[in-house]
C-alpha cells in the first residue's frame, strides 16, 4: 500500500468519489525477497469494485528493469485515456545498430522530484490559508480502508468486502487550563 495509496486516491476521484465495495489482490515475489517476511510482495495486482459498477485495476511492481513507470489508464464507454505511458525521461528517441532506444527514468525520486516540490508548495500554501486543502480527512481514511482491504485480500487470497464505515461520535478536545 506504500505508494499505491495515491493510485487509490485517483481511482476514487475519477468516478466522482464512488464508494468502494470489494477488493481482491494477488501477488508474487519475483526478484526481491525482502518484503516477504512483512507479508508484502514485489509484484502485486488488485481489483477494486465501486458502487455504480466502476472497477479499478492496480498493478504495482518493484522490478521494472527499464525504470520507474507509473501510468494511469481509464477505459470508458466512449473512449480511453492514458496518462504517463512509458518510463521515458524525455520524448527523444534514437536509433543505432542495436535498435531504437529512449532514455528512461531511473527511479521513483527522479520521476517525482518536481511533483514532490509542487506538493510541498501546495501544502504550505494551504497551511497559510492561501488555498483550500483539496482532499479531506475522510478521503484519506477511505483510501486507507481500501488499501487495508487490498492487503487483507493479498494475505487471505480471497475477495474482501469493504464495509461502510461506522460513524463515530466526535469527542471534543479538553480546553486548556
CSV table of N, CA and C in Angstrom, one decimal:
chain,number,residue,atom,x,y,z
A,1,UNK,N,0.8,-1.2,0.0
A,1,UNK,CA,0.0,0.0,0.0
A,1,UNK,C,0.9,1.3,0.0
A,2,UNK,N,2.2,1.1,0.1
A,2,UNK,CA,3.0,2.2,0.3
A,2,UNK,C,2.8,3.3,-0.7
A,3,UNK,N,3.1,3.1,-1.9
A,3,UNK,CA,2.9,4.1,-3.0
A,3,UNK,C,1.6,4.0,-3.7
A,4,UNK,N,1.0,2.9,-3.7
A,4,UNK,CA,-0.3,2.7,-4.4
A,4,UNK,C,-1.4,3.4,-3.8
A,5,UNK,N,-1.3,3.9,-2.6
A,5,UNK,CA,-2.4,4.7,-2.0
A,5,UNK,C,-2.7,5.9,-2.8
A,6,UNK,N,-1.8,6.5,-3.5
A,6,UNK,CA,-2.1,7.6,-4.4
A,6,UNK,C,-2.9,7.2,-5.6
A,7,UNK,N,-2.6,6.0,-6.1
A,7,UNK,CA,-3.4,5.4,-7.2
A,7,UNK,C,-4.9,5.2,-6.7
A,8,UNK,N,-5.0,4.8,-5.5
A,8,UNK,CA,-6.3,4.6,-4.9
A,8,UNK,C,-7.1,5.9,-4.8
A,9,UNK,N,-6.4,7.0,-4.4
A,9,UNK,CA,-7.0,8.3,-4.4
A,9,UNK,C,-7.5,8.7,-5.8
A,10,UNK,N,-6.7,8.4,-6.8
A,10,UNK,CA,-7.1,8.7,-8.2
A,10,UNK,C,-8.3,7.9,-8.6
A,11,UNK,N,-8.3,6.6,-8.3
A,11,UNK,CA,-9.4,5.7,-8.6
A,11,UNK,C,-10.7,6.1,-8.0
A,12,UNK,N,-10.6,6.7,-6.8
A,12,UNK,CA,-11.8,7.2,-6.1
A,12,UNK,C,-12.3,8.5,-6.8
A,13,UNK,N,-11.3,9.4,-7.2
A,13,UNK,CA,-11.6,10.7,-7.7
A,13,UNK,C,-12.3,10.6,-9.1
A,14,UNK,N,-11.7,9.7,-9.9
A,14,UNK,CA,-12.2,9.6,-11.3
A,14,UNK,C,-13.7,9.3,-11.5
A,15,UNK,N,-14.3,8.4,-10.7
A,15,UNK,CA,-15.7,8.2,-10.9
A,15,UNK,C,-16.5,9.1,-9.9
A,16,UNK,N,-15.9,10.2,-9.5
A,16,UNK,CA,-16.7,11.1,-8.7
A,16,UNK,C,-16.8,10.7,-7.2
A,17,UNK,N,-15.8,10.1,-6.7
A,17,UNK,CA,-15.8,9.7,-5.3
A,17,UNK,C,-16.7,8.5,-4.9
A,18,UNK,N,-16.9,7.6,-5.9
A,18,UNK,CA,-17.7,6.5,-5.6
A,18,UNK,C,-17.1,5.6,-4.5
A,19,UNK,N,-18.0,5.0,-3.7
A,19,UNK,CA,-17.6,4.2,-2.6
A,19,UNK,C,-17.2,2.8,-3.0
A,20,UNK,N,-16.0,2.4,-2.6
A,20,UNK,CA,-15.5,1.0,-2.9
A,20,UNK,C,-16.3,0.0,-2.1
A,21,UNK,N,-16.6,-1.1,-2.7
A,21,UNK,CA,-17.4,-2.2,-2.0
A,21,UNK,C,-16.6,-3.5,-1.8
A,22,UNK,N,-15.6,-3.8,-2.7
A,22,UNK,CA,-14.9,-5.1,-2.5
A,22,UNK,C,-13.6,-5.0,-3.2
A,23,UNK,N,-12.6,-5.7,-2.7
A,23,UNK,CA,-11.2,-5.8,-3.2
A,23,UNK,C,-10.7,-7.2,-3.3
A,24,UNK,N,-10.0,-7.4,-4.3
A,24,UNK,CA,-9.3,-8.7,-4.5
A,24,UNK,C,-7.8,-8.4,-4.9
A,25,UNK,N,-6.9,-9.1,-4.3
A,25,UNK,CA,-5.5,-8.9,-4.6
A,25,UNK,C,-4.7,-10.2,-4.6
A,26,UNK,N,-3.7,-10.2,-5.4
A,26,UNK,CA,-2.8,-11.3,-5.5
A,26,UNK,C,-1.4,-10.7,-5.8
A,27,UNK,N,-0.4,-11.5,-5.6
A,27,UNK,CA,1.0,-11.0,-5.8
A,27,UNK,C,2.0,-12.1,-5.7
A,28,UNK,N,3.2,-11.7,-6.0
A,28,UNK,CA,4.3,-12.7,-6.0
A,28,UNK,C,5.6,-12.0,-5.7
A,29,UNK,N,6.6,-12.8,-5.2
A,29,UNK,CA,8.0,-12.3,-5.1
A,29,UNK,C,8.7,-12.8,-6.3
A,30,UNK,N,9.0,-11.9,-7.2
A,30,UNK,CA,9.7,-12.3,-8.4
A,30,UNK,C,11.2,-12.1,-8.4
A,31,UNK,N,11.6,-11.0,-7.6
A,31,UNK,CA,13.0,-10.7,-7.6
A,31,UNK,C,13.6,-10.3,-6.2
A,32,UNK,N,12.8,-9.6,-5.5
A,32,UNK,CA,13.2,-9.0,-4.2
A,32,UNK,C,12.5,-9.7,-3.0
A,33,UNK,N,13.3,-10.6,-2.3
A,33,UNK,CA,12.6,-11.4,-1.2
A,33,UNK,C,12.4,-10.6,0.1
A,34,UNK,N,13.0,-9.4,0.2
A,34,UNK,CA,12.9,-8.6,1.4
A,34,UNK,C,11.5,-8.3,1.9
A,35,UNK,N,10.5,-8.1,1.0
A,35,UNK,CA,9.1,-7.8,1.5
A,35,UNK,C,8.4,-9.0,2.1
A,36,UNK,N,8.9,-10.2,1.7
A,36,UNK,CA,8.1,-11.4,2.1
A,36,UNK,C,7.9,-11.6,3.6
A,37,UNK,N,8.9,-11.4,4.5
A,37,UNK,CA,8.6,-11.5,5.9
A,37,UNK,C,7.6,-10.5,6.4
A,38,UNK,N,7.4,-9.4,5.7
A,38,UNK,CA,6.4,-8.4,6.1
A,38,UNK,C,5.0,-8.7,5.5
A,39,UNK,N,4.9,-9.8,4.8
A,39,UNK,CA,3.6,-10.1,4.2
A,39,UNK,C,3.4,-9.3,2.9
A,40,UNK,N,4.4,-8.8,2.3
A,40,UNK,CA,4.3,-8.0,1.1
A,40,UNK,C,5.0,-8.7,-0.1
A,41,UNK,N,4.8,-8.1,-1.2
A,41,UNK,CA,5.3,-8.7,-2.5
A,41,UNK,C,6.0,-7.7,-3.3
A,42,UNK,N,6.8,-8.1,-4.3
A,42,UNK,CA,7.4,-7.1,-5.2
A,42,UNK,C,6.6,-6.9,-6.4
A,43,UNK,N,5.6,-7.7,-6.7
A,43,UNK,CA,4.7,-7.5,-7.8
A,43,UNK,C,3.3,-7.8,-7.3
A,44,UNK,N,2.4,-6.8,-7.3
A,44,UNK,CA,1.1,-7.0,-6.8
A,44,UNK,C,0.0,-6.5,-7.8
A,45,UNK,N,-1.1,-7.2,-7.8
A,45,UNK,CA,-2.3,-6.9,-8.6
A,45,UNK,C,-3.5,-6.8,-7.7
A,46,UNK,N,-4.3,-5.8,-7.9
A,46,UNK,CA,-5.5,-5.7,-7.1
A,46,UNK,C,-6.7,-5.2,-8.0
A,47,UNK,N,-7.9,-5.7,-7.7
A,47,UNK,CA,-9.1,-5.2,-8.4
A,47,UNK,C,-10.0,-4.7,-7.3
A,48,UNK,N,-10.5,-3.5,-7.5
A,48,UNK,CA,-11.4,-2.9,-6.5
A,48,UNK,C,-12.7,-2.5,-7.3
A,49,UNK,N,-13.8,-3.0,-6.7
A,49,UNK,CA,-15.1,-2.7,-7.2
A,49,UNK,C,-15.7,-1.5,-6.5
A,50,UNK,N,-16.4,-0.7,-7.2
A,50,UNK,CA,-17.1,0.5,-6.7
A,50,UNK,C,-18.6,0.5,-6.9
A,51,UNK,N,-19.3,1.2,-6.1
A,51,UNK,CA,-20.8,1.3,-6.3
A,51,UNK,C,-21.0,1.9,-7.7
A,52,UNK,N,-22.0,1.5,-8.3
A,52,UNK,CA,-22.3,2.0,-9.7
A,52,UNK,C,-21.6,1.2,-10.8
A,53,UNK,N,-20.8,0.2,-10.4
A,53,UNK,CA,-20.2,-0.6,-11.4
A,53,UNK,C,-18.8,-0.3,-11.9
A,54,UNK,N,-18.2,0.8,-11.5
A,54,UNK,CA,-16.8,1.1,-11.9
A,54,UNK,C,-15.9,0.0,-11.2
A,55,UNK,N,-14.8,-0.2,-11.9
A,55,UNK,CA,-13.7,-1.1,-11.4
A,55,UNK,C,-12.4,-0.4,-11.6
A,56,UNK,N,-11.5,-0.7,-10.7
A,56,UNK,CA,-10.1,-0.2,-10.8
A,56,UNK,C,-9.2,-1.4,-10.7
A,57,UNK,N,-8.2,-1.4,-11.6
A,57,UNK,CA,-7.2,-2.5,-11.5
A,57,UNK,C,-5.9,-1.8,-11.2
A,58,UNK,N,-5.2,-2.3,-10.2
A,58,UNK,CA,-3.9,-1.7,-9.8
A,58,UNK,C,-2.8,-2.7,-10.0
A,59,UNK,N,-1.7,-2.3,-10.6
A,59,UNK,CA,-0.6,-3.2,-10.7
A,59,UNK,C,0.6,-2.4,-10.2
A,60,UNK,N,1.3,-3.0,-9.2
A,60,UNK,CA,2.4,-2.3,-8.6
A,60,UNK,C,3.6,-3.3,-8.6
A,61,UNK,N,4.8,-2.8,-9.1
A,61,UNK,CA,5.9,-3.6,-9.2
A,61,UNK,C,7.2,-2.9,-8.7
A,62,UNK,N,8.0,-3.6,-8.1
A,62,UNK,CA,9.4,-3.1,-7.7
A,62,UNK,C,10.4,-3.7,-8.6
A,63,UNK,N,10.0,-4.2,-9.8
A,63,UNK,CA,11.0,-5.0,-10.6
A,63,UNK,C,11.1,-4.5,-12.0
A,64,UNK,N,10.6,-3.3,-12.4
A,64,UNK,CA,10.8,-2.8,-13.7
A,64,UNK,C,12.2,-2.5,-14.0
A,65,UNK,N,12.8,-3.3,-14.9
A,65,UNK,CA,14.3,-3.2,-15.2
A,65,UNK,C,14.5,-1.9,-16.0
A,66,UNK,N,13.5,-1.4,-16.7
A,66,UNK,CA,13.7,-0.3,-17.6
A,66,UNK,C,13.5,1.1,-16.9
A,67,UNK,N,13.2,1.1,-15.7
A,67,UNK,CA,13.0,2.3,-15.0
A,67,UNK,C,11.6,2.4,-14.3
A,68,UNK,N,11.3,3.5,-13.7
A,68,UNK,CA,10.1,3.7,-12.9
A,68,UNK,C,9.0,4.2,-13.9
A,69,UNK,N,7.9,3.4,-14.0
A,69,UNK,CA,6.9,3.7,-15.0
A,69,UNK,C,5.5,3.8,-14.4
A,70,UNK,N,5.1,4.9,-13.7
A,70,UNK,CA,3.8,5.0,-13.2
A,70,UNK,C,2.9,5.4,-14.4
A,71,UNK,N,1.7,4.8,-14.5
A,71,UNK,CA,0.8,5.1,-15.6
A,71,UNK,C,-0.6,4.9,-15.1
A,72,UNK,N,-1.5,5.7,-15.7
A,72,UNK,CA,-3.0,5.6,-15.4
A,72,UNK,C,-3.7,5.4,-16.7
A,73,UNK,N,-4.5,4.5,-16.8
A,73,UNK,CA,-5.3,4.2,-18.0
A,73,UNK,C,-6.8,4.1,-17.6
A,74,UNK,N,-7.6,5.0,-18.2
A,74,UNK,CA,-9.1,5.0,-17.9
A,74,UNK,C,-9.8,4.5,-19.1
A,75,UNK,N,-10.6,3.5,-19.0
A,75,UNK,CA,-11.3,2.9,-20.1
A,75,UNK,C,-12.8,3.2,-19.8
A,76,UNK,N,-13.5,3.9,-20.7
A,76,UNK,CA,-14.9,4.2,-20.5
A,76,UNK,C,-15.7,3.7,-21.6
A,77,UNK,N,-17.0,4.0,-21.6
A,77,UNK,CA,-17.9,3.5,-22.6
A,77,UNK,C,-17.7,4.3,-24.0
A,78,UNK,N,-17.1,5.4,-23.9
A,78,UNK,CA,-16.9,6.2,-25.2
A,78,UNK,C,-15.4,6.5,-25.5
A,79,UNK,N,-14.5,5.8,-24.8
A,79,UNK,CA,-13.1,6.1,-25.2
A,79,UNK,C,-12.2,5.6,-24.1
A,80,UNK,N,-10.9,6.0,-24.3
A,80,UNK,CA,-9.8,5.6,-23.4
A,80,UNK,C,-8.9,6.8,-23.2
A,81,UNK,N,-8.4,6.9,-22.0
A,81,UNK,CA,-7.4,8.0,-21.7
A,81,UNK,C,-6.2,7.3,-21.0
A,82,UNK,N,-5.0,7.6,-21.5
A,82,UNK,CA,-3.8,7.1,-20.9
A,82,UNK,C,-2.9,8.3,-20.5
A,83,UNK,N,-2.5,8.3,-19.3
A,83,UNK,CA,-1.6,9.3,-18.7
A,83,UNK,C,-0.3,8.7,-18.2
A,84,UNK,N,0.8,9.3,-18.6
A,84,UNK,CA,2.1,8.9,-18.1
A,84,UNK,C,2.6,7.6,-18.7
A,85,UNK,N,2.1,7.2,-19.9
A,85,UNK,CA,2.6,5.9,-20.5
A,85,UNK,C,4.1,6.0,-20.8
A,86,UNK,N,4.8,5.0,-20.5
A,86,UNK,CA,6.2,4.9,-20.8
A,86,UNK,C,7.1,5.6,-19.7
A,87,UNK,N,8.2,5.0,-19.4
A,87,UNK,CA,9.1,5.5,-18.4
A,87,UNK,C,10.2,6.4,-19.0
A,88,UNK,N,9.8,7.2,-20.0
A,88,UNK,CA,10.8,8.0,-20.7
A,88,UNK,C,11.1,9.2,-20.0
A,89,UNK,N,12.5,9.5,-19.9
A,89,UNK,CA,13.0,10.7,-19.3
A,89,UNK,C,12.6,11.9,-20.1
A,90,UNK,N,12.6,11.7,-21.4
A,90,UNK,CA,12.2,12.8,-22.3
A,90,UNK,C,11.5,12.2,-23.5
A,91,UNK,N,11.2,12.9,-24.5
A,91,UNK,CA,10.5,12.4,-25.7
A,91,UNK,C,11.4,12.2,-26.9
A,92,UNK,N,12.7,12.0,-26.6
A,92,UNK,CA,13.7,11.8,-27.6
A,92,UNK,C,13.9,10.3,-27.8
A,93,UNK,N,13.8,9.9,-29.1
A,93,UNK,CA,14.1,8.5,-29.5
A,93,UNK,C,15.3,8.5,-30.4
A,94,UNK,N,16.2,7.6,-30.2
A,94,UNK,CA,17.3,7.5,-31.1
A,94,UNK,C,17.6,6.1,-31.5
A,95,UNK,N,18.1,5.9,-32.7
A,95,UNK,CA,18.4,4.6,-33.3
A,95,UNK,C,19.8,4.4,-33.6
A,96,UNK,N,20.3,3.2,-33.5
A,96,UNK,CA,21.7,2.9,-33.9
A,96,UNK,C,21.7,1.4,-34.3
A,97,UNK,N,22.9,0.8,-34.4
A,97,UNK,CA,23.0,-0.5,-34.9
A,97,UNK,C,22.3,-1.5,-34.0
A,98,UNK,N,22.1,-1.2,-32.8
A,98,UNK,CA,21.4,-2.1,-31.8
A,98,UNK,C,19.9,-1.9,-31.8
A,99,UNK,N,19.4,-0.9,-32.5
A,99,UNK,CA,17.9,-0.7,-32.5
A,99,UNK,C,17.5,0.7,-32.1
A,100,UNK,N,16.3,0.8,-31.7
A,100,UNK,CA,15.7,2.1,-31.4
A,100,UNK,C,15.6,2.2,-29.9
A,101,UNK,N,16.0,3.4,-29.3
A,101,UNK,CA,16.1,3.5,-27.8
A,101,UNK,C,15.5,4.8,-27.3
A,102,UNK,N,15.2,4.8,-26.1
A,102,UNK,CA,14.8,6.0,-25.4
A,102,UNK,C,15.5,6.0,-24.0
A,103,UNK,N,15.8,7.2,-23.5
A,103,UNK,CA,16.3,7.3,-22.1
A,103,UNK,C,15.2,7.1,-21.1
A,104,UNK,N,15.3,6.3,-20.1
A,104,UNK,CA,14.2,6.1,-19.2
A,104,UNK,C,14.5,6.7,-17.8
A,105,UNK,N,13.4,6.9,-17.1
A,105,UNK,CA,13.5,7.5,-15.7
A,105,UNK,C,14.1,6.4,-14.9
A,106,UNK,N,15.2,6.7,-14.1
A,106,UNK,CA,15.9,5.7,-13.3
A,106,UNK,C,15.2,5.2,-12.1
A,107,UNK,N,14.5,6.1,-11.4
A,107,UNK,CA,13.9,5.7,-10.1
A,107,UNK,C,12.7,6.6,-9.7
A,108,UNK,N,12.1,6.2,-8.7
A,108,UNK,CA,11.0,6.9,-8.1
A,108,UNK,C,11.2,8.4,-7.9
A,109,UNK,N,12.4,8.7,-7.3
A,109,UNK,CA,12.7,10.1,-6.9
A,109,UNK,C,12.9,11.0,-8.2
A,110,UNK,N,13.6,10.4,-9.1
A,110,UNK,CA,13.8,11.2,-10.4
A,110,UNK,C,12.5,11.5,-11.1
A,111,UNK,N,11.6,10.5,-11.1
A,111,UNK,CA,10.3,10.6,-11.7
A,111,UNK,C,9.4,11.7,-11.0
A,112,UNK,N,9.5,11.7,-9.7
A,112,UNK,CA,8.5,12.6,-9.0
A,112,UNK,C,9.2,13.8,-8.3
A,113,UNK,N,10.4,14.1,-8.6
A,113,UNK,CA,11.0,15.3,-7.9
A,113,UNK,C,10.2,16.5,-8.0
A,114,UNK,N,9.8,16.9,-9.2
A,114,UNK,CA,9.1,18.1,-9.4
A,114,UNK,C,7.7,18.0,-8.7
A,115,UNK,N,7.1,16.9,-8.8
A,115,UNK,CA,5.8,16.7,-8.2
A,115,UNK,C,5.9,16.8,-6.7
A,116,UNK,N,7.0,16.3,-6.0
A,116,UNK,CA,7.1,16.5,-4.6
A,116,UNK,C,7.3,18.0,-4.3
A,117,UNK,N,8.1,18.7,-5.1
A,117,UNK,CA,8.2,20.1,-4.8
A,117,UNK,C,6.9,20.9,-4.9
A,118,UNK,N,6.1,20.6,-5.9
A,118,UNK,CA,4.8,21.2,-6.1
A,118,UNK,C,3.9,20.8,-5.0
A,119,UNK,N,3.9,19.6,-4.5
A,119,UNK,CA,3.1,19.1,-3.4
A,119,UNK,C,3.4,19.9,-2.1
A,120,UNK,N,4.7,20.0,-1.8
A,120,UNK,CA,5.1,20.7,-0.6
A,120,UNK,C,4.7,22.2,-0.7
A,121,UNK,N,4.8,22.8,-1.8
A,121,UNK,CA,4.4,24.2,-2.0
A,121,UNK,C,2.9,24.4,-1.8
A,122,UNK,N,2.2,23.4,-2.4
A,122,UNK,CA,0.7,23.5,-2.2
A,122,UNK,C,0.3,23.3,-0.8
A,123,UNK,N,1.0,22.4,-0.1
A,123,UNK,CA,0.7,22.1,1.3
A,123,UNK,C,1.0,23.4,2.2
A,124,UNK,N,2.1,24.0,1.9
A,124,UNK,CA,2.5,25.2,2.7
A,124,UNK,C,1.5,26.3,2.4
A,125,UNK,N,1.1,26.4,1.2
A,125,UNK,CA,0.1,27.5,0.8
A,125,UNK,C,-1.3,27.2,1.6
A,126,UNK,N,-1.7,25.9,1.6
A,126,UNK,CA,-2.9,25.6,2.3
A,126,UNK,C,-2.8,25.9,3.8
A,127,UNK,N,-1.6,25.6,4.4
A,127,UNK,CA,-1.4,25.8,5.8
A,127,UNK,C,-1.4,27.3,6.1
A,128,UNK,N,-1.0,28.1,5.2
A,128,UNK,CA,-1.0,29.6,5.4
A,128,UNK,C,-2.4,30.2,5.0
A,129,UNK,N,-3.3,29.3,4.6
A,129,UNK,CA,-4.7,29.8,4.3
A,129,UNK,C,-4.8,30.5,2.9
A,130,UNK,N,-3.8,30.3,2.1
A,130,UNK,CA,-3.8,30.9,0.7
A,130,UNK,C,-4.5,30.1,-0.3
A,131,UNK,N,-4.8,28.8,0.0
A,131,UNK,CA,-5.6,28.0,-1.0
A,131,UNK,C,-6.3,26.9,-0.2
A,132,UNK,N,-7.3,26.3,-0.7
A,132,UNK,CA,-8.0,25.3,0.0
A,132,UNK,C,-7.3,24.0,0.0
A,133,UNK,N,-7.5,23.1,1.0
A,133,UNK,CA,-7.0,21.8,1.0
A,133,UNK,C,-7.9,20.9,0.1
A,134,UNK,N,-7.3,20.3,-1.0
A,134,UNK,CA,-8.1,19.7,-2.0
A,134,UNK,C,-8.7,18.3,-1.5
A,135,UNK,N,-8.1,17.7,-0.5
A,135,UNK,CA,-8.6,16.4,0.0
A,135,UNK,C,-8.9,16.5,1.5
A,136,UNK,N,-9.8,15.7,1.9
A,136,UNK,CA,-10.3,15.8,3.3
A,136,UNK,C,-9.7,14.6,4.1
A,137,UNK,N,-9.9,14.7,5.4
A,137,UNK,CA,-9.5,13.5,6.2
A,137,UNK,C,-10.3,12.3,5.9
A,138,UNK,N,-11.6,12.5,5.5
A,138,UNK,CA,-12.5,11.4,5.1
A,138,UNK,C,-11.9,10.8,3.8
A,139,UNK,N,-11.3,11.6,2.9
A,139,UNK,CA,-10.7,11.0,1.7
A,139,UNK,C,-9.5,10.1,2.0
A,140,UNK,N,-8.7,10.6,2.9
A,140,UNK,CA,-7.5,9.8,3.4
A,140,UNK,C,-7.9,8.5,4.1
A,141,UNK,N,-9.0,8.7,4.9
A,141,UNK,CA,-9.5,7.5,5.6
A,141,UNK,C,-10.0,6.4,4.7
A,142,UNK,N,-10.8,6.9,3.7
A,142,UNK,CA,-11.3,5.9,2.7
A,142,UNK,C,-10.2,5.3,1.9
A,143,UNK,N,-9.2,6.0,1.5
A,143,UNK,CA,-8.1,5.4,0.7
A,143,UNK,C,-7.4,4.4,1.6
A,144,UNK,N,-7.2,4.7,2.8
A,144,UNK,CA,-6.6,3.7,3.8
A,144,UNK,C,-7.4,2.5,3.9
A,145,UNK,N,-8.7,2.6,4.1
A,145,UNK,CA,-9.6,1.5,4.2
A,145,UNK,C,-9.5,0.6,3.0
A,146,UNK,N,-9.5,1.2,1.8
A,146,UNK,CA,-9.4,0.4,0.6
A,146,UNK,C,-8.0,-0.3,0.6
A,147,UNK,N,-7.0,0.4,0.9
A,147,UNK,CA,-5.7,-0.2,1.0
A,147,UNK,C,-5.6,-1.4,2.0
A,148,UNK,N,-6.3,-1.2,3.1
A,148,UNK,CA,-6.3,-2.3,4.1
A,148,UNK,C,-7.0,-3.5,3.6
A,149,UNK,N,-8.1,-3.3,2.8
A,149,UNK,CA,-8.9,-4.4,2.2
A,149,UNK,C,-8.0,-5.1,1.2
A,150,UNK,N,-7.3,-4.4,0.4
A,150,UNK,CA,-6.4,-4.9,-0.6
A,150,UNK,C,-5.3,-5.8,0.1
A,151,UNK,N,-4.7,-5.3,1.2
A,151,UNK,CA,-3.7,-6.0,1.9
A,151,UNK,C,-4.3,-7.3,2.5
A,152,UNK,N,-5.5,-7.2,3.1
A,152,UNK,CA,-6.2,-8.4,3.7
A,152,UNK,C,-6.4,-9.4,2.6
A,153,UNK,N,-6.8,-9.0,1.4
A,153,UNK,CA,-7.1,-9.9,0.3
A,153,UNK,C,-5.8,-10.6,-0.1
A,154,UNK,N,-4.7,-9.8,-0.2
A,154,UNK,CA,-3.4,-10.3,-0.6
A,154,UNK,C,-3.0,-11.5,0.4
A,155,UNK,N,-3.2,-11.2,1.7
A,155,UNK,CA,-2.8,-12.2,2.7
A,155,UNK,C,-3.8,-13.4,2.7
A,156,UNK,N,-5.1,-13.2,2.5
A,156,UNK,CA,-6.1,-14.3,2.6
A,156,UNK,C,-6.2,-15.1,1.3
A,157,UNK,N,-6.0,-14.4,0.2
A,157,UNK,CA,-6.2,-15.0,-1.1
A,157,UNK,C,-7.7,-15.0,-1.5
A,158,UNK,N,-8.5,-14.2,-0.8
A,158,UNK,CA,-9.9,-14.2,-1.0
A,158,UNK,C,-10.4,-12.7,-1.2
A,159,UNK,N,-11.5,-12.5,-2.0
A,159,UNK,CA,-12.0,-11.1,-2.1
A,159,UNK,C,-12.4,-10.6,-0.7
A,160,UNK,N,-12.2,-9.4,-0.4
A,160,UNK,CA,-12.5,-8.8,0.9
A,160,UNK,C,-13.6,-7.7,0.7
A,161,UNK,N,-14.7,-7.8,1.5
A,161,UNK,CA,-15.7,-6.7,1.4
A,161,UNK,C,-15.1,-5.4,2.0
A,162,UNK,N,-15.5,-4.3,1.5
A,162,UNK,CA,-15.2,-3.0,2.1
A,162,UNK,C,-16.4,-2.4,2.6
A,163,UNK,N,-16.6,-2.6,3.9
A,163,UNK,CA,-17.9,-2.2,4.5
A,163,UNK,C,-18.0,-0.7,4.7
A,164,UNK,N,-19.2,-0.2,4.9
A,164,UNK,CA,-19.5,1.2,5.1
A,164,UNK,C,-18.9,1.5,6.5
A,165,UNK,N,-18.1,2.6,6.6
A,165,UNK,CA,-17.5,2.9,7.9
A,165,UNK,C,-18.6,3.3,8.9
A,166,UNK,N,-18.4,2.9,10.1
A,166,UNK,CA,-19.3,3.2,11.2
A,166,UNK,C,-19.0,4.6,11.6
A,167,UNK,N,-20.1,5.4,11.7
A,167,UNK,CA,-20.0,6.8,12.1
A,167,UNK,C,-19.5,6.8,13.6
A,168,UNK,N,-18.5,7.7,13.8
A,168,UNK,CA,-18.0,7.7,15.2
A,168,UNK,C,-18.4,9.1,15.8
A,169,UNK,N,-18.7,9.0,17.1
A,169,UNK,CA,-19.0,10.2,17.8
A,169,UNK,C,-17.7,11.0,18.1
A,170,UNK,N,-17.8,12.2,17.7
A,170,UNK,CA,-16.6,13.1,17.9
A,170,UNK,C,-16.5,13.5,19.4
A,171,UNK,N,-15.4,13.3,20.0
A,171,UNK,CA,-15.1,13.7,21.4
A,171,UNK,C,-14.4,15.0,21.3
A,172,UNK,N,-15.0,16.1,21.9
A,172,UNK,CA,-14.3,17.4,21.9
A,172,UNK,C,-13.0,17.3,22.7
A,173,UNK,N,-12.0,18.1,22.2
A,173,UNK,CA,-10.8,18.2,23.0
A,173,UNK,C,-11.0,19.0,24.2
A,174,UNK,N,-10.3,18.7,25.3
A,174,UNK,CA,-10.4,19.4,26.5
A,174,UNK,C,-9.9,20.8,26.3
A,175,UNK,N,-10.5,21.8,26.9
A,175,UNK,CA,-10.0,23.1,26.9
A,175,UNK,C,-8.7,23.3,27.7
A,176,UNK,N,-7.8,24.0,27.2
A,176,UNK,CA,-6.5,24.2,28.0
A,176,UNK,C,-6.9,24.9,29.4
A,177,UNK,N,-6.2,24.5,30.4
A,177,UNK,CA,-6.4,25.0,31.8
A,177,UNK,C,-5.8,26.4,31.9
